[in-house]
């Protein structure tokens, strides 16, 4: 059993619920304030929606705006991910160069784990 997520509103321009753009569930057939038959409205901008489409709760303009925002957020996330990947790769390159300077290329091949690397690094620092 699916629930109807559409909203209804009072179409009477003199009603205070219409002025305040109060949205009610689709169960309300009449306005509780003035008794006018309610209509389906957009959940964002309160404009009238046709009763023919059962799943539609936004008008076309609000749907377009929402889709544009969704795409913009997606592009922002992708851009941030690319920037983050660049930062991580540059940090990895810096660490690699630091390790090559601190140890020789032969010694780097012998080091196998993070613990060994850290111990050798501490030993080098203590010798200085």
JSON list of C-alpha atoms in Angstrom, two decimals:
[
{"chain": "A", "resi": 1, "resn": "UNK", "atom": "CA", "xyz": [0.00, 0.00, 0.00]},
{"chain": "A", "resi": 2, "resn": "UNK", "atom": "CA", "xyz": [1.56, 3.27, -1.10]},
{"chain": "A", "resi": 3, "resn": "UNK", "atom": "CA", "xyz": [0.88, 6.55, 0.61]},
{"chain": "A", "resi": 4, "resn": "UNK", "atom": "CA", "xyz": [-0.06, 9.67, -1.26]},
{"chain": "A", "resi": 5, "resn": "UNK", "atom": "CA", "xyz": [2.64, 12.29, -0.61]},
{"chain": "A", "resi": 6, "resn": "UNK", "atom": "CA", "xyz": [0.87, 15.06, -2.48]},
{"chain": "A", "resi": 7, "resn": "UNK", "atom": "CA", "xyz": [-0.28, 18.11, -0.55]},
{"chain": "A", "resi": 8, "resn": "UNK", "atom": "CA", "xyz": [-3.56, 19.98, -0.70]},
{"chain": "A", "resi": 9, "resn": "UNK", "atom": "CA", "xyz": [-4.25, 23.64, -0.08]},
{"chain": "A", "resi": 10, "resn": "UNK", "atom": "CA", "xyz": [-7.17, 26.04, 0.05]},
{"chain": "A", "resi": 11, "resn": "UNK", "atom": "CA", "xyz": [-7.81, 27.86, -3.28]},
{"chain": "A", "resi": 12, "resn": "UNK", "atom": "CA", "xyz": [-9.88, 30.65, -1.64]},
{"chain": "A", "resi": 13, "resn": "UNK", "atom": "CA", "xyz": [-7.77, 33.87, -1.79]},
{"chain": "A", "resi": 14, "resn": "UNK", "atom": "CA", "xyz": [-9.69, 35.33, 1.19]},
{"chain": "A", "resi": 15, "resn": "UNK", "atom": "CA", "xyz": [-8.92, 32.38, 3.47]},
{"chain": "A", "resi": 16, "resn": "UNK", "atom": "CA", "xyz": [-6.07, 32.82, 5.96]},
{"chain": "A", "resi": 17, "resn": "UNK", "atom": "CA", "xyz": [-4.83, 29.28, 5.23]},
{"chain": "A", "resi": 18, "resn": "UNK", "atom": "CA", "xyz": [-4.44, 30.27, 1.55]},
{"chain": "A", "resi": 19, "resn": "UNK", "atom": "CA", "xyz": [-2.63, 33.50, 2.45]},
{"chain": "A", "resi": 20, "resn": "UNK", "atom": "CA", "xyz": [-0.25, 31.64, 4.78]},
{"chain": "A", "resi": 21, "resn": "UNK", "atom": "CA", "xyz": [0.10, 28.84, 2.18]},
{"chain": "A", "resi": 22, "resn": "UNK", "atom": "CA", "xyz": [-0.72, 26.12, 4.68]},
{"chain": "A", "resi": 23, "resn": "UNK", "atom": "CA", "xyz": [-0.35, 22.67, 3.11]},
{"chain": "A", "resi": 24, "resn": "UNK", "atom": "CA", "xyz": [-2.40, 19.73, 4.34]},
{"chain": "A", "resi": 25, "resn": "UNK", "atom": "CA", "xyz": [-2.27, 16.03, 3.63]},
{"chain": "A", "resi": 26, "resn": "UNK", "atom": "CA", "xyz": [-4.23, 14.66, 0.69]},
{"chain": "A", "resi": 27, "resn": "UNK", "atom": "CA", "xyz": [-6.86, 13.27, 3.12]},
{"chain": "A", "resi": 28, "resn": "UNK", "atom": "CA", "xyz": [-8.36, 16.75, 3.61]},
{"chain": "A", "resi": 29, "resn": "UNK", "atom": "CA", "xyz": [-11.08, 17.36, 1.00]},
{"chain": "A", "resi": 30, "resn": "UNK", "atom": "CA", "xyz": [-12.32, 20.64, 2.48]},
{"chain": "A", "resi": 31, "resn": "UNK", "atom": "CA", "xyz": [-10.53, 23.58, 4.09]},
{"chain": "A", "resi": 32, "resn": "UNK", "atom": "CA", "xyz": [-10.91, 23.44, 7.90]},
{"chain": "A", "resi": 33, "resn": "UNK", "atom": "CA", "xyz": [-11.08, 27.24, 8.03]},
{"chain": "A", "resi": 34, "resn": "UNK", "atom": "CA", "xyz": [-13.51, 28.30, 5.28]},
{"chain": "A", "resi": 35, "resn": "UNK", "atom": "CA", "xyz": [-14.99, 25.01, 4.02]},
{"chain": "A", "resi": 36, "resn": "UNK", "atom": "CA", "xyz": [-13.85, 25.44, 0.39]},
{"chain": "A", "resi": 37, "resn": "UNK", "atom": "CA", "xyz": [-12.96, 22.24, -1.51]},
{"chain": "A", "resi": 38, "resn": "UNK", "atom": "CA", "xyz": [-9.17, 21.85, -1.40]},
{"chain": "A", "resi": 39, "resn": "UNK", "atom": "CA", "xyz": [-6.93, 21.40, -4.45]},
{"chain": "A", "resi": 40, "resn": "UNK", "atom": "CA", "xyz": [-3.58, 19.71, -4.97]},
{"chain": "A", "resi": 41, "resn": "UNK", "atom": "CA", "xyz": [-0.71, 22.21, -4.67]},
{"chain": "A", "resi": 42, "resn": "UNK", "atom": "CA", "xyz": [3.04, 22.17, -5.23]},
{"chain": "A", "resi": 43, "resn": "UNK", "atom": "CA", "xyz": [4.81, 21.44, -1.97]},
{"chain": "A", "resi": 44, "resn": "UNK", "atom": "CA", "xyz": [7.34, 24.22, -2.59]},
{"chain": "A", "resi": 45, "resn": "UNK", "atom": "CA", "xyz": [5.63, 27.15, -4.30]},
{"chain": "A", "resi": 46, "resn": "UNK", "atom": "CA", "xyz": [1.94, 26.42, -3.55]},
{"chain": "A", "resi": 47, "resn": "UNK", "atom": "CA", "xyz": [0.80, 26.65, -7.19]},
{"chain": "A", "resi": 48, "resn": "UNK", "atom": "CA", "xyz": [-2.07, 24.45, -8.35]},
{"chain": "A", "resi": 49, "resn": "UNK", "atom": "CA", "xyz": [-1.29, 20.96, -9.68]},
{"chain": "A", "resi": 50, "resn": "UNK", "atom": "CA", "xyz": [-3.54, 18.87, -11.89]},
{"chain": "A", "resi": 51, "resn": "UNK", "atom": "CA", "xyz": [-5.21, 15.91, -10.18]},
{"chain": "A", "resi": 52, "resn": "UNK", "atom": "CA", "xyz": [-4.35, 13.59, -13.07]},
{"chain": "A", "resi": 53, "resn": "UNK", "atom": "CA", "xyz": [-0.84, 12.60, -11.97]},
{"chain": "A", "resi": 54, "resn": "UNK", "atom": "CA", "xyz": [-0.81, 10.59, -8.78]},
{"chain": "A", "resi": 55, "resn": "UNK", "atom": "CA", "xyz": [2.88, 10.70, -7.76]},
{"chain": "A", "resi": 56, "resn": "UNK", "atom": "CA", "xyz": [3.64, 14.30, -8.65]},
{"chain": "A", "resi": 57, "resn": "UNK", "atom": "CA", "xyz": [4.09, 16.67, -5.70]},
{"chain": "A", "resi": 58, "resn": "UNK", "atom": "CA", "xyz": [6.11, 19.43, -7.41]},
{"chain": "A", "resi": 59, "resn": "UNK", "atom": "CA", "xyz": [5.23, 21.70, -10.32]},
{"chain": "A", "resi": 60, "resn": "UNK", "atom": "CA", "xyz": [7.39, 21.58, -13.47]},
{"chain": "A", "resi": 61, "resn": "UNK", "atom": "CA", "xyz": [9.31, 24.75, -12.59]},
{"chain": "A", "resi": 62, "resn": "UNK", "atom": "CA", "xyz": [10.19, 23.52, -9.10]},
{"chain": "A", "resi": 63, "resn": "UNK", "atom": "CA", "xyz": [11.22, 20.13, -10.49]},
{"chain": "A", "resi": 64, "resn": "UNK", "atom": "CA", "xyz": [13.57, 21.82, -12.98]},
{"chain": "A", "resi": 65, "resn": "UNK", "atom": "CA", "xyz": [15.09, 23.99, -10.23]},
{"chain": "A", "resi": 66, "resn": "UNK", "atom": "CA", "xyz": [15.55, 20.95, -7.99]},
{"chain": "A", "resi": 67, "resn": "UNK", "atom": "CA", "xyz": [17.22, 18.96, -10.79]},
{"chain": "A", "resi": 68, "resn": "UNK", "atom": "CA", "xyz": [19.58, 21.89, -11.53]},
{"chain": "A", "resi": 69, "resn": "UNK", "atom": "CA", "xyz": [20.56, 22.08, -7.85]},
{"chain": "A", "resi": 70, "resn": "UNK", "atom": "CA", "xyz": [21.07, 18.31, -7.76]},
{"chain": "A", "resi": 71, "resn": "UNK", "atom": "CA", "xyz": [23.38, 18.47, -10.79]},
{"chain": "A", "resi": 72, "resn": "UNK", "atom": "CA", "xyz": [25.27, 21.45, -9.34]},
{"chain": "A", "resi": 73, "resn": "UNK", "atom": "CA", "xyz": [25.83, 19.58, -6.06]},
{"chain": "A", "resi": 74, "resn": "UNK", "atom": "CA", "xyz": [27.01, 16.53, -7.99]},
{"chain": "A", "resi": 75, "resn": "UNK", "atom": "CA", "xyz": [29.50, 18.64, -9.95]},
{"chain": "A", "resi": 76, "resn": "UNK", "atom": "CA", "xyz": [30.72, 20.31, -6.74]},
{"chain": "A", "resi": 77, "resn": "UNK", "atom": "CA", "xyz": [31.31, 16.91, -5.15]},
{"chain": "A", "resi": 78, "resn": "UNK", "atom": "CA", "xyz": [33.22, 15.69, -8.20]},
{"chain": "A", "resi": 79, "resn": "UNK", "atom": "CA", "xyz": [35.35, 18.85, -8.24]},
{"chain": "A", "resi": 80, "resn": "UNK", "atom": "CA", "xyz": [36.09, 18.54, -4.52]},
{"chain": "A", "resi": 81, "resn": "UNK", "atom": "CA", "xyz": [37.02, 14.88, -4.97]},
{"chain": "A", "resi": 82, "resn": "UNK", "atom": "CA", "xyz": [39.43, 15.77, -7.77]},
{"chain": "A", "resi": 83, "resn": "UNK", "atom": "CA", "xyz": [41.00, 18.49, -5.63]},
{"chain": "A", "resi": 84, "resn": "UNK", "atom": "CA", "xyz": [41.26, 16.11, -2.67]},
{"chain": "A", "resi": 85, "resn": "UNK", "atom": "CA", "xyz": [42.88, 13.45, -4.82]},
{"chain": "A", "resi": 86, "resn": "UNK", "atom": "CA", "xyz": [45.42, 16.02, -6.00]},
{"chain": "A", "resi": 87, "resn": "UNK", "atom": "CA", "xyz": [46.27, 16.95, -2.44]},
{"chain": "A", "resi": 88, "resn": "UNK", "atom": "CA", "xyz": [46.65, 13.31, -1.42]},
{"chain": "A", "resi": 89, "resn": "UNK", "atom": "CA", "xyz": [48.84, 12.46, -4.40]},
{"chain": "A", "resi": 90, "resn": "UNK", "atom": "CA", "xyz": [51.07, 15.52, -3.84]},
{"chain": "A", "resi": 91, "resn": "UNK", "atom": "CA", "xyz": [51.42, 14.59, -0.15]},
{"chain": "A", "resi": 92, "resn": "UNK", "atom": "CA", "xyz": [52.34, 11.05, -1.14]},
{"chain": "A", "resi": 93, "resn": "UNK", "atom": "CA", "xyz": [54.96, 12.37, -3.57]},
{"chain": "A", "resi": 94, "resn": "UNK", "atom": "CA", "xyz": [56.40, 14.62, -0.86]},
{"chain": "A", "resi": 95, "resn": "UNK", "atom": "CA", "xyz": [56.66, 11.73, 1.59]},
{"chain": "A", "resi": 96, "resn": "UNK", "atom": "CA", "xyz": [58.27, 9.56, -1.08]},
{"chain": "A", "resi": 97, "resn": "UNK", "atom": "CA", "xyz": [60.87, 12.26, -1.84]},
{"chain": "A", "resi": 98, "resn": "UNK", "atom": "CA", "xyz": [61.53, 12.77, 1.86]},
{"chain": "A", "resi": 99, "resn": "UNK", "atom": "CA", "xyz": [62.07, 9.04, 2.32]},
{"chain": "A", "resi": 100, "resn": "UNK", "atom": "CA", "xyz": [64.44, 8.89, -0.67]},
{"chain": "A", "resi": 101, "resn": "UNK", "atom": "CA", "xyz": [66.52, 11.71, 0.79]},
{"chain": "A", "resi": 102, "resn": "UNK", "atom": "CA", "xyz": [66.55, 10.26, 4.29]},
{"chain": "A", "resi": 103, "resn": "UNK", "atom": "CA", "xyz": [67.31, 6.69, 3.21]},
{"chain": "A", "resi": 104, "resn": "UNK", "atom": "CA", "xyz": [69.10, 5.55, 0.13]},
{"chain": "A", "resi": 105, "resn": "UNK", "atom": "CA", "xyz": [67.28, 3.75, -2.70]},
{"chain": "A", "resi": 106, "resn": "UNK", "atom": "CA", "xyz": [68.82, 0.44, -1.60]},
{"chain": "A", "resi": 107, "resn": "UNK", "atom": "CA", "xyz": [67.66, 0.89, 1.97]},
{"chain": "A", "resi": 108, "resn": "UNK", "atom": "CA", "xyz": [64.14, 1.82, 0.83]},
{"chain": "A", "resi": 109, "resn": "UNK", "atom": "CA", "xyz": [63.76, -1.51, -0.93]},
{"chain": "A", "resi": 110, "resn": "UNK", "atom": "CA", "xyz": [64.68, -3.36, 2.25]},
{"chain": "A", "resi": 111, "resn": "UNK", "atom": "CA", "xyz": [62.03, -1.60, 4.35]},
{"chain": "A", "resi": 112, "resn": "UNK", "atom": "CA", "xyz": [58.80, -3.59, 4.18]},
{"chain": "A", "resi": 113, "resn": "UNK", "atom": "CA", "xyz": [56.31, -2.28, 6.75]},
{"chain": "A", "resi": 114, "resn": "UNK", "atom": "CA", "xyz": [55.22, 0.94, 8.37]},
{"chain": "A", "resi": 115, "resn": "UNK", "atom": "CA", "xyz": [56.61, -0.12, 11.74]},
{"chain": "A", "resi": 116, "resn": "UNK", "atom": "CA", "xyz": [60.09, -0.74, 10.35]},
{"chain": "A", "resi": 117, "resn": "UNK", "atom": "CA", "xyz": [59.99, 2.57, 8.50]},
{"chain": "A", "resi": 118, "resn": "UNK", "atom": "CA", "xyz": [58.97, 4.46, 11.62]},
{"chain": "A", "resi": 119, "resn": "UNK", "atom": "CA", "xyz": [61.62, 2.74, 13.76]},
{"chain": "A", "resi": 120, "resn": "UNK", "atom": "CA", "xyz": [64.36, 3.52, 11.25]},
{"chain": "A", "resi": 121, "resn": "UNK", "atom": "CA", "xyz": [63.15, 7.11, 11.03]},
{"chain": "A", "resi": 122, "resn": "UNK", "atom": "CA", "xyz": [63.26, 7.47, 14.82]},
{"chain": "A", "resi": 123, "resn": "UNK", "atom": "CA", "xyz": [66.73, 5.93, 14.92]},
{"chain": "A", "resi": 124, "resn": "UNK", "atom": "CA", "xyz": [67.98, 8.40, 12.30]},
{"chain": "A", "resi": 125, "resn": "UNK", "atom": "CA", "xyz": [66.52, 11.35, 14.19]},
{"chain": "A", "resi": 126, "resn": "UNK", "atom": "CA", "xyz": [68.10, 10.20, 17.48]},
{"chain": "A", "resi": 127, "resn": "UNK", "atom": "CA", "xyz": [71.51, 9.90, 15.87]},
{"chain": "A", "resi": 128, "resn": "UNK", "atom": "CA", "xyz": [71.44, 13.53, 14.79]}
]
